[in-house]
Short mmCIF file of C-alpha atoms in Angstrom, two decimals:
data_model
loop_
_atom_site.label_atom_id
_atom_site.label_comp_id
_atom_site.label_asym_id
_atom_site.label_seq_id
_atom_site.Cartn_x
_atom_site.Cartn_y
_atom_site.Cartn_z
CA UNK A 1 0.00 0.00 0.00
CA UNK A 2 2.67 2.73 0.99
CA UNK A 3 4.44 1.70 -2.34
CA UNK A 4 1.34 2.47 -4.20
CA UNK A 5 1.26 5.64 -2.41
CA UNK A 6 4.50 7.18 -2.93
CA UNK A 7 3.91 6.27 -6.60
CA UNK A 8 0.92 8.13 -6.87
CA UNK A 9 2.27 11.14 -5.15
CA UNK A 10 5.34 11.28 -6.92
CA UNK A 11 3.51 11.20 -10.76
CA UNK A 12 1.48 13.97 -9.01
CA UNK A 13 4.68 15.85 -8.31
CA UNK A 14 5.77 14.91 -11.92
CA UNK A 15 2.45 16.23 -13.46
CA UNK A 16 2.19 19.47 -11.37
CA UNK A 17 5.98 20.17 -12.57
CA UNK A 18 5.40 19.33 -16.43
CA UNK A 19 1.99 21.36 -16.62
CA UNK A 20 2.75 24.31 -14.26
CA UNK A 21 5.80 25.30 -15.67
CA UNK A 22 3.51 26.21 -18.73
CA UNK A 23 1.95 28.75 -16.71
CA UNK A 24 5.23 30.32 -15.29
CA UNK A 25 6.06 31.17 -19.12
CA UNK A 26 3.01 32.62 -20.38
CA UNK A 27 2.74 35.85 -21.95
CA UNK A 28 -0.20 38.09 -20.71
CA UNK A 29 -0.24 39.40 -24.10
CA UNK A 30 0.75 42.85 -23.45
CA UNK A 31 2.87 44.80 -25.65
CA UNK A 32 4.97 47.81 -24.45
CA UNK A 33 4.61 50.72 -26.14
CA UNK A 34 7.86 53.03 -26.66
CA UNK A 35 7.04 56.39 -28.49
CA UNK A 36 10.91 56.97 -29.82
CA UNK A 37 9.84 60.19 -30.83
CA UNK A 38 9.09 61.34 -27.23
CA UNK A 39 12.20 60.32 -25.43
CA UNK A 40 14.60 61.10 -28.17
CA UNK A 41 16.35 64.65 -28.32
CA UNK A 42 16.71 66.55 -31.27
CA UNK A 43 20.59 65.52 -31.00
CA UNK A 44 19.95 62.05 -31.07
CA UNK A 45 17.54 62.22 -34.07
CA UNK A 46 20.06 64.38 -35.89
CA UNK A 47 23.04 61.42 -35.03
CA UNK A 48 20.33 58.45 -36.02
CA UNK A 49 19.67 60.75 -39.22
CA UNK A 50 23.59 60.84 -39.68
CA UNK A 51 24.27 56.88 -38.75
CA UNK A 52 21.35 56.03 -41.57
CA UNK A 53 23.25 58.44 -44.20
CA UNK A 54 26.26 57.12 -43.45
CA UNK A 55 25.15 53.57 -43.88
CA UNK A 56 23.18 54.12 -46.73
CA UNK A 57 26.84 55.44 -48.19
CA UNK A 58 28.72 52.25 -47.04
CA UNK A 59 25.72 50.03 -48.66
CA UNK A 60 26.20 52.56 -52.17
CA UNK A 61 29.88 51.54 -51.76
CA UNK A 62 29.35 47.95 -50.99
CA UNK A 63 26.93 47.48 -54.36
CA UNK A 64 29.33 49.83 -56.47
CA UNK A 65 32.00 47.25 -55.37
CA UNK A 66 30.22 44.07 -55.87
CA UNK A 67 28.84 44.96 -59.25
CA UNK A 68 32.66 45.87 -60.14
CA UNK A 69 33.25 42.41 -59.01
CA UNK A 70 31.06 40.44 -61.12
CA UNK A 71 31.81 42.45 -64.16
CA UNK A 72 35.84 41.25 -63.25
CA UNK A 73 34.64 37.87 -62.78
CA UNK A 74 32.48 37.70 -66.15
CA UNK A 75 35.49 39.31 -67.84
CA UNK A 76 37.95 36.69 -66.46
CA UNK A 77 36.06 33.90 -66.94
CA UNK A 78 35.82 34.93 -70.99
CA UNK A 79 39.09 34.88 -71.52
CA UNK A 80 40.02 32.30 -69.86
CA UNK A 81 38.19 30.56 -72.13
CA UNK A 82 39.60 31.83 -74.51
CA UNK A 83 43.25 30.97 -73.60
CA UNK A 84 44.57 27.06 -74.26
CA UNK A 85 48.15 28.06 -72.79
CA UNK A 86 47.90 26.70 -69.07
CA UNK A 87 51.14 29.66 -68.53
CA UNK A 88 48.44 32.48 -69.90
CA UNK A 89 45.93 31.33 -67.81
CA UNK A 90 48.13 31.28 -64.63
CA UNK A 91 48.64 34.34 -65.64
CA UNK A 92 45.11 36.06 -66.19
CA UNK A 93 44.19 34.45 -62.72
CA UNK A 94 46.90 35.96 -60.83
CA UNK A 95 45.97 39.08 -62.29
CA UNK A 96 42.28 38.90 -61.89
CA UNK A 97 43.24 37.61 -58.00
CA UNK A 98 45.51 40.91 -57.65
CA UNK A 99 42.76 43.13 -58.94
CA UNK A 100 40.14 41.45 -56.73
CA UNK A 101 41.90 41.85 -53.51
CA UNK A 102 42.94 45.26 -54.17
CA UNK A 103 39.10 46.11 -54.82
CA UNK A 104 37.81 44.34 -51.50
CA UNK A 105 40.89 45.76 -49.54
CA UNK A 106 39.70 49.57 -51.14
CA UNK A 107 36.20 48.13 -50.10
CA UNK A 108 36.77 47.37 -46.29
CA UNK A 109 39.57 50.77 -46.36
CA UNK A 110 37.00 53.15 -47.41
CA UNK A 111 34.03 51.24 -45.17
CA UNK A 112 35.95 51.06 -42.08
CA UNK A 113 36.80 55.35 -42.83
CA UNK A 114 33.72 56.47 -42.92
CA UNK A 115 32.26 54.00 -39.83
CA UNK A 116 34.95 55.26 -37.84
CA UNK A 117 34.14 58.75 -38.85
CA UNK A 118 30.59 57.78 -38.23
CA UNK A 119 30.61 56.29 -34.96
CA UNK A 120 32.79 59.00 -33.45
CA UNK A 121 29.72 61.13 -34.16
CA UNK A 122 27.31 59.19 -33.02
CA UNK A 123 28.76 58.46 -29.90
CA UNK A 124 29.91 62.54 -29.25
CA UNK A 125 25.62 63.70 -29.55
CA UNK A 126 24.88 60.17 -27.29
CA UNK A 127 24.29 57.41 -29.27
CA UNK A 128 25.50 54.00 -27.76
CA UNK A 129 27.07 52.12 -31.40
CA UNK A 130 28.84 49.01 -32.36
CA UNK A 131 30.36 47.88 -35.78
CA UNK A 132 28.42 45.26 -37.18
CA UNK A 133 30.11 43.11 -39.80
CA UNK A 134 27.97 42.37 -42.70
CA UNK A 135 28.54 39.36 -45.12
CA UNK A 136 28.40 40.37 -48.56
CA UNK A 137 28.14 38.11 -51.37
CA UNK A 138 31.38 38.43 -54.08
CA UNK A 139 32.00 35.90 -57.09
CA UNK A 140 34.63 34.72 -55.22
CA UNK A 141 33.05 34.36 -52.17
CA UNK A 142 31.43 36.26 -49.00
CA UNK A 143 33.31 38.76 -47.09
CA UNK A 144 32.51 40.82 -44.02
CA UNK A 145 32.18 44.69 -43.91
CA UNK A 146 31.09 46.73 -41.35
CA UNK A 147 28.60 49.11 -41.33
CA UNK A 148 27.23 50.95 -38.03
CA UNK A 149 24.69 49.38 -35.51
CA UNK A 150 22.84 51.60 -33.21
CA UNK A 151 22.43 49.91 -29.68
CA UNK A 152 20.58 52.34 -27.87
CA UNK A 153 20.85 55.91 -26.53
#
């Protein structure tokens, strides 16, 4: 009988744990409501405003770049179809490799600039920021630049 007992209670316990715990989780459906507008200064608007340009320029760089790339790539692949001379070939793709690094290196150079530039800015009006690498697709494969994240303010 006590064996039977002690059973019972503990797949009580077991139940009680497995089905409440449900209820310790639940959402009460509310949503909080943040008006940005309200609690931001003028000076922080004015530095989001400025982080957004400067992204959008990084982005404008980033698709200059990787149309560049593919255009290279098309361009390499043509005529190295067109050579039969393995020593040519070497060639073009040691060129073509030369060029492509140079235009990612420019790439990450010029993005790393202006987020520099940017988050000094941000951070002087009050803006909390971290660099937040991106992977961008290149014909030779993904590589990470780093445009400006906003964290909070």
């Amino acid at each position: 009988m006590f064996k039977k007992s002690l059973i019972a209670v503990l797949f009580s316990f077991i139940m009680a744990m497995v089905l409440g715990t449900s209820v310790f989780a639940a959402d009460n459906g509310e949503v909080v409501k943040v008006d940005a507008a309200t609690e931001m200064t003028p000076e922080i608007a004015s530095a989001l405003s400025e982080v957004n340009k400067i992204n959008d320029k990084i982005y404008a760089e980033i698709d200059k770049a990787v149309a560049k790339s593919e255009k290279m790539h098309t361009k390499f692949l043509e005529q190295q179809a067109k050579q039969t001379d393995p020593t040519k070939q070497a060639k073009l793709k040691a060129d073509y490799d030369k060029k492509y690094e140079k235009l990612i290196a420019d790439l990450k150079a010029k993005a790393e600039k202006m987020t520099l530039k940017g988050i000094e800015k941000a951070e002087k009006a009050g803006l909390v920021v971290e660099i937040e690498l991106v992977e961008v697709s290149f014909p030779k494969g993904p590589e990470l630049i780093d445009p400006i994240l906003v964290v909070g303010w």
